[in-house]
PDB file of C-alpha atoms in Angstrom:
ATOM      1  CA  UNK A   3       0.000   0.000   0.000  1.00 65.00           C
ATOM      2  CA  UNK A   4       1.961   3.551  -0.649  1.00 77.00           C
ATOM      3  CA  UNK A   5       1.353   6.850   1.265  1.00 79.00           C
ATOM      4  CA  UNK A   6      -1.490   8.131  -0.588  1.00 82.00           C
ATOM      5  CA  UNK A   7      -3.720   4.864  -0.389  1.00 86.00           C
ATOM      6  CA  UNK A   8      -3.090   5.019   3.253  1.00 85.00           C
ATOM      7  CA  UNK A   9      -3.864   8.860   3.202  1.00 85.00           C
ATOM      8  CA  UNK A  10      -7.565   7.859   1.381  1.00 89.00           C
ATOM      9  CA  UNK A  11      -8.021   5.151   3.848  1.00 91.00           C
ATOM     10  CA  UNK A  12      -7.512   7.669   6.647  1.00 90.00           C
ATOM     11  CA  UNK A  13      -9.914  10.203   5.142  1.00 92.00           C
ATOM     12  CA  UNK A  14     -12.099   7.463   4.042  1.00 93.00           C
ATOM     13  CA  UNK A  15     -12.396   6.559   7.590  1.00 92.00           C
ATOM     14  CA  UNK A  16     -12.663   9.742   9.182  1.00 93.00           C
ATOM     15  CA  UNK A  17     -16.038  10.970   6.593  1.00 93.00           C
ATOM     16  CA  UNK A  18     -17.517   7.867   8.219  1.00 93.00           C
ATOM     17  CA  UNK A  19     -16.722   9.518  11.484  1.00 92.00           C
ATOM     18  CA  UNK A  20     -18.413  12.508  10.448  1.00 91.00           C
ATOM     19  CA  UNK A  21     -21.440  10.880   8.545  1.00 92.00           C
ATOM     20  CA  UNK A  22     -22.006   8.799  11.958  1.00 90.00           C
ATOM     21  CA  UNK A  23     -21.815  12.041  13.868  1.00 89.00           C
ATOM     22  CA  UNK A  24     -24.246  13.767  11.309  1.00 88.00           C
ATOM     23  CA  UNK A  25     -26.619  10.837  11.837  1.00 84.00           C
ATOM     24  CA  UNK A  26     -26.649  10.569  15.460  1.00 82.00           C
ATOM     25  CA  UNK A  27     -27.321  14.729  15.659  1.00 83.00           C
ATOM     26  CA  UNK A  28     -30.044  13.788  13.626  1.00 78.00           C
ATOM     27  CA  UNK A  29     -31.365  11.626  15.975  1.00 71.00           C
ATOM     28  CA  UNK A  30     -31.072  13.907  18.886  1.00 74.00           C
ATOM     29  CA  UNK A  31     -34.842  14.834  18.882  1.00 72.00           C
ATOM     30  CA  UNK A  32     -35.346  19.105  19.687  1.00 69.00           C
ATOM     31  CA  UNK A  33     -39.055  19.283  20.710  1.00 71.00           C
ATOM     32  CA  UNK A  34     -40.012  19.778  17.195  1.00 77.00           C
ATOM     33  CA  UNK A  35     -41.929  16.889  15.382  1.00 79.00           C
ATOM     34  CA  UNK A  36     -39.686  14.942  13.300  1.00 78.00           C
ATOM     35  CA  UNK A  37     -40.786  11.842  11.241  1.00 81.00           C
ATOM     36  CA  UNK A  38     -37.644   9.667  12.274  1.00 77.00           C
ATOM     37  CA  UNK A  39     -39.122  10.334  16.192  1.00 76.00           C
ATOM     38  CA  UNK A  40     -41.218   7.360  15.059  1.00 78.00           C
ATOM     39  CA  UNK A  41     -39.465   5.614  11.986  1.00 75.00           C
ATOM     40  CA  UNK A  42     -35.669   5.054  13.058  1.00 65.00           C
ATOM     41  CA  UNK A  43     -36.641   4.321  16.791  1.00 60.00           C
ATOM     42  CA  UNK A  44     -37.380   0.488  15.734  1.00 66.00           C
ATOM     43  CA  UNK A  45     -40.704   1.198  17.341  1.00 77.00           C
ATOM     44  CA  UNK A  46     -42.174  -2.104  16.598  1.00 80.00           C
ATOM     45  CA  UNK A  47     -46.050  -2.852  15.731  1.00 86.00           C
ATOM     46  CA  UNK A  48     -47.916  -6.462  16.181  1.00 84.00           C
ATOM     47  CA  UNK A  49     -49.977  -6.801  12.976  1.00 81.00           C
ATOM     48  CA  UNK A  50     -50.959  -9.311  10.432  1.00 79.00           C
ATOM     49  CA  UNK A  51     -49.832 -12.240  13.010  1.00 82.00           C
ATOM     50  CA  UNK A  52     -46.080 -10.620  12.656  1.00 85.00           C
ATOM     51  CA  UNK A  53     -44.358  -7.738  14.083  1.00 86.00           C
ATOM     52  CA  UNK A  54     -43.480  -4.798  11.668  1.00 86.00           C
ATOM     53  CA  UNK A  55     -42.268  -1.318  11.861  1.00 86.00           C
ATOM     54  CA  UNK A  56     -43.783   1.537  11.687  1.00 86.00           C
ATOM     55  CA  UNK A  57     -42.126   2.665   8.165  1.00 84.00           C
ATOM     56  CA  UNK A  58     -43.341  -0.417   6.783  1.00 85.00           C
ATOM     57  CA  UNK A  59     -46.511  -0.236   7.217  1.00 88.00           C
ATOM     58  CA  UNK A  60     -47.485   3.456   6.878  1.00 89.00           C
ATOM     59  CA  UNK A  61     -46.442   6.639   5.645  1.00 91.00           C
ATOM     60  CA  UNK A  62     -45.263   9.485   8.768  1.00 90.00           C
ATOM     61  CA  UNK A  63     -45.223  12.924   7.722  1.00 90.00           C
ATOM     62  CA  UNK A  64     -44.962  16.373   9.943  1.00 89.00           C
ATOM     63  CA  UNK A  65     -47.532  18.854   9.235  1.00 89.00           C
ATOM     64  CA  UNK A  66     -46.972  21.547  11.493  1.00 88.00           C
ATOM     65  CA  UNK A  67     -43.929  21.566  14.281  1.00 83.00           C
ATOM     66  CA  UNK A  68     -45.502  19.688  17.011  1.00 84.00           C
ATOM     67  CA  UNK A  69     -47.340  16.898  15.110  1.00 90.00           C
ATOM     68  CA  UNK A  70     -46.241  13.838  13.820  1.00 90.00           C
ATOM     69  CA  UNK A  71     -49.089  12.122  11.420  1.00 93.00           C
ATOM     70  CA  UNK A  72     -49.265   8.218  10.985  1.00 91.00           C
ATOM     71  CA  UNK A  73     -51.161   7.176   7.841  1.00 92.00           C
ATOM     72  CA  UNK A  74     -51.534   3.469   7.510  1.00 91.00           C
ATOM     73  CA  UNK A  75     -51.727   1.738   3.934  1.00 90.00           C
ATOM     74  CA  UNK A  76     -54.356  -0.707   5.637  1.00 87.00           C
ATOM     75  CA  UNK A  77     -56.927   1.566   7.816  1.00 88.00           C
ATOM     76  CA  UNK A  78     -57.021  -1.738   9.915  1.00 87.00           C
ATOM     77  CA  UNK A  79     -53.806  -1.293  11.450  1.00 87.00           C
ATOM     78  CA  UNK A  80     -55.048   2.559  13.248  1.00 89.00           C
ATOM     79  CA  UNK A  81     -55.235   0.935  16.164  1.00 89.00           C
ATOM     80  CA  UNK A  82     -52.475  -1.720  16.023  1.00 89.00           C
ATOM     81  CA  UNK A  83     -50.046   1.232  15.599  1.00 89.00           C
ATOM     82  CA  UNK A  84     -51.748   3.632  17.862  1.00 89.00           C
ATOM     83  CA  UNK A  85     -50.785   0.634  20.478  1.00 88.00           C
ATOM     84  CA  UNK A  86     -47.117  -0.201  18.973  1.00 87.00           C
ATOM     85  CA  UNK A  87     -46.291   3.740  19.915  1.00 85.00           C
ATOM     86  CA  UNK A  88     -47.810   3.379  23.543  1.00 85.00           C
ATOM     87  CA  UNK A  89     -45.798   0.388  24.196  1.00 83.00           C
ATOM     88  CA  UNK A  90     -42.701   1.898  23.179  1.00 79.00           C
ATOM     89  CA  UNK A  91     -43.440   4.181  25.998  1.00 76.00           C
ATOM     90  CA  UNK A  92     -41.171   6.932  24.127  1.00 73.00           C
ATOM     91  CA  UNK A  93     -43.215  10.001  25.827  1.00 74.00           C
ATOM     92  CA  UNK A  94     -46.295  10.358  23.131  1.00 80.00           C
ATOM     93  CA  UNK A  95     -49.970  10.090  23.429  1.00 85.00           C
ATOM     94  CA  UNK A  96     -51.094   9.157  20.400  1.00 88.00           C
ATOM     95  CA  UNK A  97     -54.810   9.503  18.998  1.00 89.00           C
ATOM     96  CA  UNK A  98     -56.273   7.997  16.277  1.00 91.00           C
ATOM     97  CA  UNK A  99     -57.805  10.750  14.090  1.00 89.00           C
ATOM     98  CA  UNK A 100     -60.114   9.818  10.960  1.00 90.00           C
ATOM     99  CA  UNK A 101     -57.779   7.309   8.691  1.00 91.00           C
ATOM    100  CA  UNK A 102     -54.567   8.778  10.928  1.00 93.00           C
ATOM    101  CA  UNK A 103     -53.041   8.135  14.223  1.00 92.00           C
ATOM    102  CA  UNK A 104     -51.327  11.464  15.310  1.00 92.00           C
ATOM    103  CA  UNK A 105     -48.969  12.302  17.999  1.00 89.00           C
ATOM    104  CA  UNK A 106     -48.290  15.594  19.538  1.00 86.00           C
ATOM    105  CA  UNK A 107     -45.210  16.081  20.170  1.00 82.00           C
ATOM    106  CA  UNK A 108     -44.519  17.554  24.039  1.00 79.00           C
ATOM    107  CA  UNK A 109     -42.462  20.501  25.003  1.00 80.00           C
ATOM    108  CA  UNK A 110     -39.135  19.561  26.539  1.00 78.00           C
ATOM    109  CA  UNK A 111     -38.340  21.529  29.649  1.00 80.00           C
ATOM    110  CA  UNK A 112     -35.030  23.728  30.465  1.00 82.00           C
ATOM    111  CA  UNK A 113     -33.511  20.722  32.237  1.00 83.00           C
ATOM    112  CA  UNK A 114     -34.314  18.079  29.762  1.00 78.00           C
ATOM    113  CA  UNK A 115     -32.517  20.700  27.187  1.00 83.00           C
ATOM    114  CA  UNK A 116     -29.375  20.856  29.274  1.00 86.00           C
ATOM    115  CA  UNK A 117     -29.450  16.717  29.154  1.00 84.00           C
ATOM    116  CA  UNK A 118     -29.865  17.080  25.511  1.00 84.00           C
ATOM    117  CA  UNK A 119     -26.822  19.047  25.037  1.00 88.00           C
ATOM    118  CA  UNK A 120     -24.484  17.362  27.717  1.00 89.00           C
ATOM    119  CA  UNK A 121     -25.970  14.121  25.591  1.00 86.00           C
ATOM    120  CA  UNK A 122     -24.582  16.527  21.636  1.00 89.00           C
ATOM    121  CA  UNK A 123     -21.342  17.037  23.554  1.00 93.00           C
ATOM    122  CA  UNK A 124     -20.990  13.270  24.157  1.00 91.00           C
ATOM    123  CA  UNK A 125     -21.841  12.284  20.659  1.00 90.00           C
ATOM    124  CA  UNK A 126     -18.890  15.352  19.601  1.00 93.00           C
ATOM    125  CA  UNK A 127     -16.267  13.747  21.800  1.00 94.00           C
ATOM    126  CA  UNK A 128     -16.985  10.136  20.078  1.00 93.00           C
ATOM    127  CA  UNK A 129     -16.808  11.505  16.841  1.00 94.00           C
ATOM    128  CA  UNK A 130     -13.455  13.495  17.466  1.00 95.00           C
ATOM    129  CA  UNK A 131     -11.964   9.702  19.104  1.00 95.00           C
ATOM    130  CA  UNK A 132     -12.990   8.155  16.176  1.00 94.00           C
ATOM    131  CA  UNK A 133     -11.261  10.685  14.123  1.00 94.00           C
ATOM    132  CA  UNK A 134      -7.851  10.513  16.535  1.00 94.00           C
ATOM    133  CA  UNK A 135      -8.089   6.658  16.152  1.00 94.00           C
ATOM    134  CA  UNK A 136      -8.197   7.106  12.128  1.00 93.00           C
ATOM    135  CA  UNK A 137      -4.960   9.422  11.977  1.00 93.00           C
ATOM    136  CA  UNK A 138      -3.332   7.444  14.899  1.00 94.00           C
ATOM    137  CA  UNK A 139      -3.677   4.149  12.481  1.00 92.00           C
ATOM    138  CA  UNK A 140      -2.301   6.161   9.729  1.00 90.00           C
ATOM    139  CA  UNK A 141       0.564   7.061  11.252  1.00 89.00           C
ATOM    140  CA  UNK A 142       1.153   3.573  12.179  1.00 90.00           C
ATOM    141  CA  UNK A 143       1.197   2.325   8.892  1.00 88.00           C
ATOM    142  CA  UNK A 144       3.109   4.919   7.603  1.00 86.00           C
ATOM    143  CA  UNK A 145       5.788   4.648  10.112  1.00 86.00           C
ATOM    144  CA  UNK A 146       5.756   0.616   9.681  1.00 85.00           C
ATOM    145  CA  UNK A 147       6.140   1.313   5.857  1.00 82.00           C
ATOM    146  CA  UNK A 148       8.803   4.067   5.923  1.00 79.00           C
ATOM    147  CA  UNK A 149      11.482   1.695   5.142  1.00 73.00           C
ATOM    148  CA  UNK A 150       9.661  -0.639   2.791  1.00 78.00           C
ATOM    149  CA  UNK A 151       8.514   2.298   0.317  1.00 74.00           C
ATOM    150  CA  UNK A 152      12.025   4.040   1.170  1.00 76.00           C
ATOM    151  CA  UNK A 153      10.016   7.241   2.337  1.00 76.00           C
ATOM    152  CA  UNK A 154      12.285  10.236   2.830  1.00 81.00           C
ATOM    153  CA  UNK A 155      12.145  11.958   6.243  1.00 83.00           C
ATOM    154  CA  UNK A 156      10.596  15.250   4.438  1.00 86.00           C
ATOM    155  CA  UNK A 157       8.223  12.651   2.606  1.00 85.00           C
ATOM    156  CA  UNK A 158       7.055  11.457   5.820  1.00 86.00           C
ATOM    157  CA  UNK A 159       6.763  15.640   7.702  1.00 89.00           C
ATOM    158  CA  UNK A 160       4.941  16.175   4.978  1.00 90.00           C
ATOM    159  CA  UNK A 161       2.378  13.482   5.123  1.00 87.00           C
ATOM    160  CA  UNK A 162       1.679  13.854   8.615  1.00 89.00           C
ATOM    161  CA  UNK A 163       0.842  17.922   8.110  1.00 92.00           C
ATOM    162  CA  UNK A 164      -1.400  16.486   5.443  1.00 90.00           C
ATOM    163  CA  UNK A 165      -2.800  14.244   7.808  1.00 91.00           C
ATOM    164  CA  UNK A 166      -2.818  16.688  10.870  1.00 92.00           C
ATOM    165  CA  UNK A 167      -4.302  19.396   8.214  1.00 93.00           C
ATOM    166  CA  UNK A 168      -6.887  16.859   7.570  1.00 91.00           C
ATOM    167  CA  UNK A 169      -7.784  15.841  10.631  1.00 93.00           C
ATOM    168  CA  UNK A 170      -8.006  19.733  12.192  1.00 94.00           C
ATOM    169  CA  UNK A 171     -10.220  20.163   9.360  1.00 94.00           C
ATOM    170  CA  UNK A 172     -12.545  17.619  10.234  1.00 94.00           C
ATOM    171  CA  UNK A 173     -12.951  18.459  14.016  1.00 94.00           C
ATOM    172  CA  UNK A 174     -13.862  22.071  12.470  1.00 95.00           C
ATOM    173  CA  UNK A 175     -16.728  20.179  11.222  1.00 94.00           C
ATOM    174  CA  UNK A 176     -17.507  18.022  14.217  1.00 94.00           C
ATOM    175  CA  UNK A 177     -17.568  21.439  16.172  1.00 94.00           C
ATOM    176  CA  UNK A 178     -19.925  23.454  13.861  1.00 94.00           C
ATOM    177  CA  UNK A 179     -22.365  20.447  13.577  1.00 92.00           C
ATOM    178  CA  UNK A 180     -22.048  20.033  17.602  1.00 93.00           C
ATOM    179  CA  UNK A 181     -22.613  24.727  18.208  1.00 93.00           C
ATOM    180  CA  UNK A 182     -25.377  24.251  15.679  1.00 91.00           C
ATOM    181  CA  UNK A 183     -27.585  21.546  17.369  1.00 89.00           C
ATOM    182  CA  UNK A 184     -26.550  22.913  20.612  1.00 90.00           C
ATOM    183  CA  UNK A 185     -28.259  26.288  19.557  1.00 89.00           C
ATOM    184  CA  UNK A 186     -31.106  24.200  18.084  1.00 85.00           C
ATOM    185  CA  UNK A 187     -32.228  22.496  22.027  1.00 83.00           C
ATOM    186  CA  UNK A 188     -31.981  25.605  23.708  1.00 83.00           C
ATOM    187  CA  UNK A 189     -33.624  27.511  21.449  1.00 80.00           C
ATOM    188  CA  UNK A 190     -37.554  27.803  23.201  1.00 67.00           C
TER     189      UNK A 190
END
């Protein structure tokens, strides 16, 4: 493997990092209605003699910020689901509604925002370990490899600015995704 196919892997590895981070901010729910609140949550639903998710079995859409709308494919399964989110006991009342089941979503308090965050800086920190461990196995290799690919000693300063540029770069990132969903909870 030569420098730059270990430089790839390394950045390879650390937009992973990032794209993991990205997701799990996602998932960090801010008091506004969000259809993955019911869909990525593996809230589970007992219907047709099986057990099915909730994105299987019926389309979720937001229409206003505090409302998350269940329509089924099969009207039958109102009440199945309206049950399934109950159970999952994940802080909604649901109501059936017509041909929908609809949840309002409840306001979170000052202390549950300051949770929230403390819970964003968490998910940060991960994402900037998982980015150390990338450019500390980079290094590695390189160093193992120095002799083999007869890297000069500028060669090898110079890869690990690239490296340390790269990896700066990406904690820039980690830190504007982690300020803007920290202003997103504690904004009323």
């Amino acid at each position: 493997m030569d420098n730059k196919a270990i430089v790839k892997e390394m950045q390879d590895k650390m937009d992973k990092a990032l794209q993991h981070a990205v997701h799990e901010f996602g998932n960090l729910h801010t008091g506004k209605a969000n259809p993955a609140m019911v869909e990525d949550l593996q809230i589970t639903v007992e219907a047709y003699g099986t057990t099915m998710r909730i994105r299987d079995m019926a389309a979720v859409t937001t229409p206003d910020a505090r409302m998350i709308q269940i329509t089924p494919w099969d009207k039958g399964a109102l009440k199945d689901i309206e049950k399934g989110i109950r159970a999952a006991n994940i802080g909604f009342n649901p109501a059936v509604h017509g041909n929908t089941v609809r949840c309002i979503v409840p306001e979170l308090s000052g202390e549950r925002r300051q949770e929230l965050v403390k819970v964003a800086h968490r998910m940060a920190e991960e994402a900037r370990i998982a980015l150390r461990a990338a450019r500390h196995h980079a290094l590695d290799v390189l160093k193992k490899q120095q002799k083999t690919l007869n890297t000069s000693e500028d060669e090898m300063k110079r890869l690990e600015k690239d490296i340390q540029t790269a990896i700066d770069k990406k904690n820039d990132e980690v830190n504007k995704l982690l300020s803007a969903k920290e202003k997103d909870l504690l904004t009323v």
